[in-house]
PDB file of C-alpha atoms in Angstrom:
ATOM      1  CA  UNK A   1      -0.038   0.070   0.064  1.00 38.00           C
ATOM      2  CA  UNK A   2       1.128   3.496  -0.714  1.00 44.00           C
ATOM      3  CA  UNK A   3       2.403   5.806   2.044  1.00 50.00           C
ATOM      4  CA  UNK A   4      -0.422   8.087   3.068  1.00 52.00           C
ATOM      5  CA  UNK A   5       1.393  10.423   5.336  1.00 56.00           C
ATOM      6  CA  UNK A   6       4.338  12.937   4.650  1.00 61.00           C
ATOM      7  CA  UNK A   7       6.658  14.345   7.191  1.00 79.00           C
ATOM      8  CA  UNK A   8       5.158  16.934   9.250  1.00 79.00           C
ATOM      9  CA  UNK A   9       7.783  19.589   8.854  1.00 83.00           C
ATOM     10  CA  UNK A  10       8.650  18.895   5.274  1.00 86.00           C
ATOM     11  CA  UNK A  11       4.897  19.536   4.248  1.00 84.00           C
ATOM     12  CA  UNK A  12       4.904  22.606   6.481  1.00 84.00           C
ATOM     13  CA  UNK A  13       8.148  24.002   4.775  1.00 87.00           C
ATOM     14  CA  UNK A  14       6.512  23.394   1.319  1.00 87.00           C
ATOM     15  CA  UNK A  15       3.396  25.326   2.444  1.00 86.00           C
ATOM     16  CA  UNK A  16       5.506  28.028   4.046  1.00 85.00           C
ATOM     17  CA  UNK A  17       7.669  28.369   0.796  1.00 88.00           C
ATOM     18  CA  UNK A  18       4.543  28.748  -1.308  1.00 88.00           C
ATOM     19  CA  UNK A  19       3.101  31.201   1.137  1.00 86.00           C
ATOM     20  CA  UNK A  20       6.256  33.246   1.420  1.00 85.00           C
ATOM     21  CA  UNK A  21       6.460  33.893  -2.370  1.00 87.00           C
ATOM     22  CA  UNK A  22       2.765  34.073  -3.343  1.00 88.00           C
ATOM     23  CA  UNK A  23       1.341  36.148  -0.385  1.00 82.00           C
ATOM     24  CA  UNK A  24       3.048  39.484  -1.499  1.00 82.00           C
ATOM     25  CA  UNK A  25       1.063  39.238  -4.763  1.00 88.00           C
ATOM     26  CA  UNK A  26      -2.151  37.636  -3.503  1.00 87.00           C
ATOM     27  CA  UNK A  27      -2.512  38.436   0.268  1.00 83.00           C
ATOM     28  CA  UNK A  28      -5.572  36.327   0.856  1.00 84.00           C
ATOM     29  CA  UNK A  29      -5.122  33.462  -1.519  1.00 87.00           C
ATOM     30  CA  UNK A  30      -1.322  32.934  -0.727  1.00 87.00           C
ATOM     31  CA  UNK A  31      -1.760  31.918   2.908  1.00 87.00           C
ATOM     32  CA  UNK A  32      -4.900  29.813   2.150  1.00 89.00           C
ATOM     33  CA  UNK A  33      -3.312  28.035  -0.702  1.00 89.00           C
ATOM     34  CA  UNK A  34      -0.042  27.499   0.889  1.00 87.00           C
ATOM     35  CA  UNK A  35      -1.951  25.952   3.851  1.00 88.00           C
ATOM     36  CA  UNK A  36      -3.869  23.681   1.564  1.00 89.00           C
ATOM     37  CA  UNK A  37      -0.642  22.545  -0.137  1.00 88.00           C
ATOM     38  CA  UNK A  38       1.098  21.945   3.203  1.00 86.00           C
ATOM     39  CA  UNK A  39      -1.978  20.232   4.655  1.00 87.00           C
ATOM     40  CA  UNK A  40      -2.456  17.920   1.835  1.00 87.00           C
ATOM     41  CA  UNK A  41       1.134  16.790   1.750  1.00 86.00           C
ATOM     42  CA  UNK A  42       1.098  16.102   5.398  1.00 83.00           C
ATOM     43  CA  UNK A  43      -0.635  13.556   7.444  1.00 81.00           C
ATOM     44  CA  UNK A  44      -4.440  13.047   6.743  1.00 82.00           C
ATOM     45  CA  UNK A  45      -6.611  14.929   8.970  1.00 84.00           C
ATOM     46  CA  UNK A  46      -7.942  18.627   9.346  1.00 86.00           C
ATOM     47  CA  UNK A  47      -6.249  19.083  12.672  1.00 87.00           C
ATOM     48  CA  UNK A  48      -2.817  18.137  11.615  1.00 85.00           C
ATOM     49  CA  UNK A  49      -3.049  20.328   8.387  1.00 86.00           C
ATOM     50  CA  UNK A  50      -4.417  23.139  10.552  1.00 88.00           C
ATOM     51  CA  UNK A  51      -1.318  22.977  12.677  1.00 87.00           C
ATOM     52  CA  UNK A  52       1.076  22.913   9.740  1.00 85.00           C
ATOM     53  CA  UNK A  53      -0.746  25.910   8.118  1.00 85.00           C
ATOM     54  CA  UNK A  54      -0.810  27.839  11.404  1.00 86.00           C
ATOM     55  CA  UNK A  55       2.928  27.359  11.772  1.00 86.00           C
ATOM     56  CA  UNK A  56       3.754  28.109   8.230  1.00 84.00           C
ATOM     57  CA  UNK A  57       1.838  31.405   8.570  1.00 82.00           C
ATOM     58  CA  UNK A  58       3.403  32.288  11.753  1.00 85.00           C
ATOM     59  CA  UNK A  59       7.033  31.719  10.453  1.00 85.00           C
ATOM     60  CA  UNK A  60       5.905  33.692   7.108  1.00 81.00           C
ATOM     61  CA  UNK A  61       5.032  36.686   9.313  1.00 80.00           C
ATOM     62  CA  UNK A  62       8.305  36.518  11.190  1.00 82.00           C
ATOM     63  CA  UNK A  63      10.321  36.469   8.037  1.00 82.00           C
ATOM     64  CA  UNK A  64       8.492  39.400   6.756  1.00 79.00           C
ATOM     65  CA  UNK A  65       9.128  41.272   9.823  1.00 77.00           C
ATOM     66  CA  UNK A  66      12.902  40.581   9.776  1.00 80.00           C
ATOM     67  CA  UNK A  67      13.044  41.701   6.114  1.00 80.00           C
ATOM     68  CA  UNK A  68      11.276  44.883   7.223  1.00 76.00           C
ATOM     69  CA  UNK A  69      13.713  45.865   9.806  1.00 77.00           C
ATOM     70  CA  UNK A  70      16.769  44.847   8.001  1.00 82.00           C
ATOM     71  CA  UNK A  71      15.569  46.473   4.880  1.00 78.00           C
ATOM     72  CA  UNK A  72      14.690  49.737   6.559  1.00 75.00           C
ATOM     73  CA  UNK A  73      17.877  49.773   8.352  1.00 77.00           C
ATOM     74  CA  UNK A  74      19.972  49.098   5.148  1.00 80.00           C
ATOM     75  CA  UNK A  75      18.190  51.817   3.021  1.00 79.00           C
ATOM     76  CA  UNK A  76      17.415  54.540   5.532  1.00 79.00           C
ATOM     77  CA  UNK A  77      19.838  54.122   8.440  1.00 80.00           C
ATOM     78  CA  UNK A  78      18.658  54.669  12.063  1.00 82.00           C
ATOM     79  CA  UNK A  79      15.496  56.200  10.886  1.00 82.00           C
ATOM     80  CA  UNK A  80      14.762  53.235   8.709  1.00 78.00           C
ATOM     81  CA  UNK A  81      15.442  51.035  11.752  1.00 78.00           C
ATOM     82  CA  UNK A  82      12.570  52.903  13.593  1.00 81.00           C
ATOM     83  CA  UNK A  83      10.338  52.506  10.453  1.00 81.00           C
ATOM     84  CA  UNK A  84      11.275  48.881  10.082  1.00 77.00           C
ATOM     85  CA  UNK A  85      10.405  48.123  13.795  1.00 80.00           C
ATOM     86  CA  UNK A  86       6.967  49.741  13.353  1.00 82.00           C
ATOM     87  CA  UNK A  87       6.398  47.581  10.332  1.00 78.00           C
ATOM     88  CA  UNK A  88       7.565  44.623  12.219  1.00 75.00           C
ATOM     89  CA  UNK A  89       5.257  45.286  15.022  1.00 80.00           C
ATOM     90  CA  UNK A  90       2.444  45.607  12.356  1.00 80.00           C
ATOM     91  CA  UNK A  91       3.403  42.368  10.698  1.00 76.00           C
ATOM     92  CA  UNK A  92       3.408  40.612  14.109  1.00 74.00           C
ATOM     93  CA  UNK A  93      -0.075  41.804  14.655  1.00 79.00           C
ATOM     94  CA  UNK A  94      -0.715  40.410  11.085  1.00 76.00           C
ATOM     95  CA  UNK A  95       0.673  37.044  12.158  1.00 79.00           C
ATOM     96  CA  UNK A  96      -2.788  36.309  13.353  1.00 80.00           C
ATOM     97  CA  UNK A  97      -4.082  37.013   9.820  1.00 83.00           C
ATOM     98  CA  UNK A  98      -1.419  34.571   8.180  1.00 82.00           C
ATOM     99  CA  UNK A  99      -1.762  32.079  10.942  1.00 85.00           C
ATOM    100  CA  UNK A 100      -5.387  31.877  10.572  1.00 88.00           C
ATOM    101  CA  UNK A 101      -5.553  31.705   6.837  1.00 88.00           C
ATOM    102  CA  UNK A 102      -2.846  29.259   7.024  1.00 88.00           C
ATOM    103  CA  UNK A 103      -4.707  27.133   9.510  1.00 90.00           C
ATOM    104  CA  UNK A 104      -7.927  27.219   7.474  1.00 91.00           C
ATOM    105  CA  UNK A 105      -6.106  26.229   4.302  1.00 90.00           C
ATOM    106  CA  UNK A 106      -4.240  23.450   6.234  1.00 89.00           C
ATOM    107  CA  UNK A 107      -7.402  22.095   7.640  1.00 91.00           C
ATOM    108  CA  UNK A 108      -8.981  22.095   4.151  1.00 91.00           C
ATOM    109  CA  UNK A 109      -5.877  20.421   2.764  1.00 90.00           C
ATOM    110  CA  UNK A 110      -5.748  17.806   5.588  1.00 89.00           C
ATOM    111  CA  UNK A 111      -9.391  17.187   5.436  1.00 90.00           C
ATOM    112  CA  UNK A 112      -9.176  16.676   1.461  1.00 90.00           C
ATOM    113  CA  UNK A 113      -6.109  14.147   2.199  1.00 88.00           C
ATOM    114  CA  UNK A 114      -8.317  12.181   4.587  1.00 88.00           C
ATOM    115  CA  UNK A 115     -11.101  12.032   2.233  1.00 88.00           C
ATOM    116  CA  UNK A 116      -8.989  10.853  -0.567  1.00 87.00           C
ATOM    117  CA  UNK A 117      -7.199   8.210   1.651  1.00 86.00           C
ATOM    118  CA  UNK A 118     -10.629   6.747   2.836  1.00 86.00           C
ATOM    119  CA  UNK A 119     -11.912   6.856  -0.588  1.00 82.00           C
ATOM    120  CA  UNK A 120      -8.824   4.953  -1.789  1.00 79.00           C
ATOM    121  CA  UNK A 121      -9.370   2.296   0.904  1.00 74.00           C
ATOM    122  CA  UNK A 122     -12.970   1.868  -0.083  1.00 69.00           C
ATOM    123  CA  UNK A 123     -12.575   1.647  -3.784  1.00 67.00           C
ATOM    124  CA  UNK A 124      -9.359  -0.257  -3.625  1.00 58.00           C
TER     125      UNK A 124
END
């Protein structure tokens, strides 16, 4: 029988990378679709998928915050650091946004995977 579950952190990483590159262009769709991809590649089940999507969303928010602080400092010096820190605070507030949307997408992906696995067992 084929393997039905992928490594948790690998599936979370794949969803995270997708979120990281797509979210700047599609702010709502990026975290949801990244969560769906990560949830589907992981173990079957909505809860595991939601956890992977949540972690991916929180890590993406942290990465965006670090980029804002470092980029602000590099381009504008000390004033840029303050601006970057302000943006980082805003992005950490938006971590809920990325986390919740990632969790929703992960739950959808995990539930879809569970449904596919159960259907495969029934139909052979």
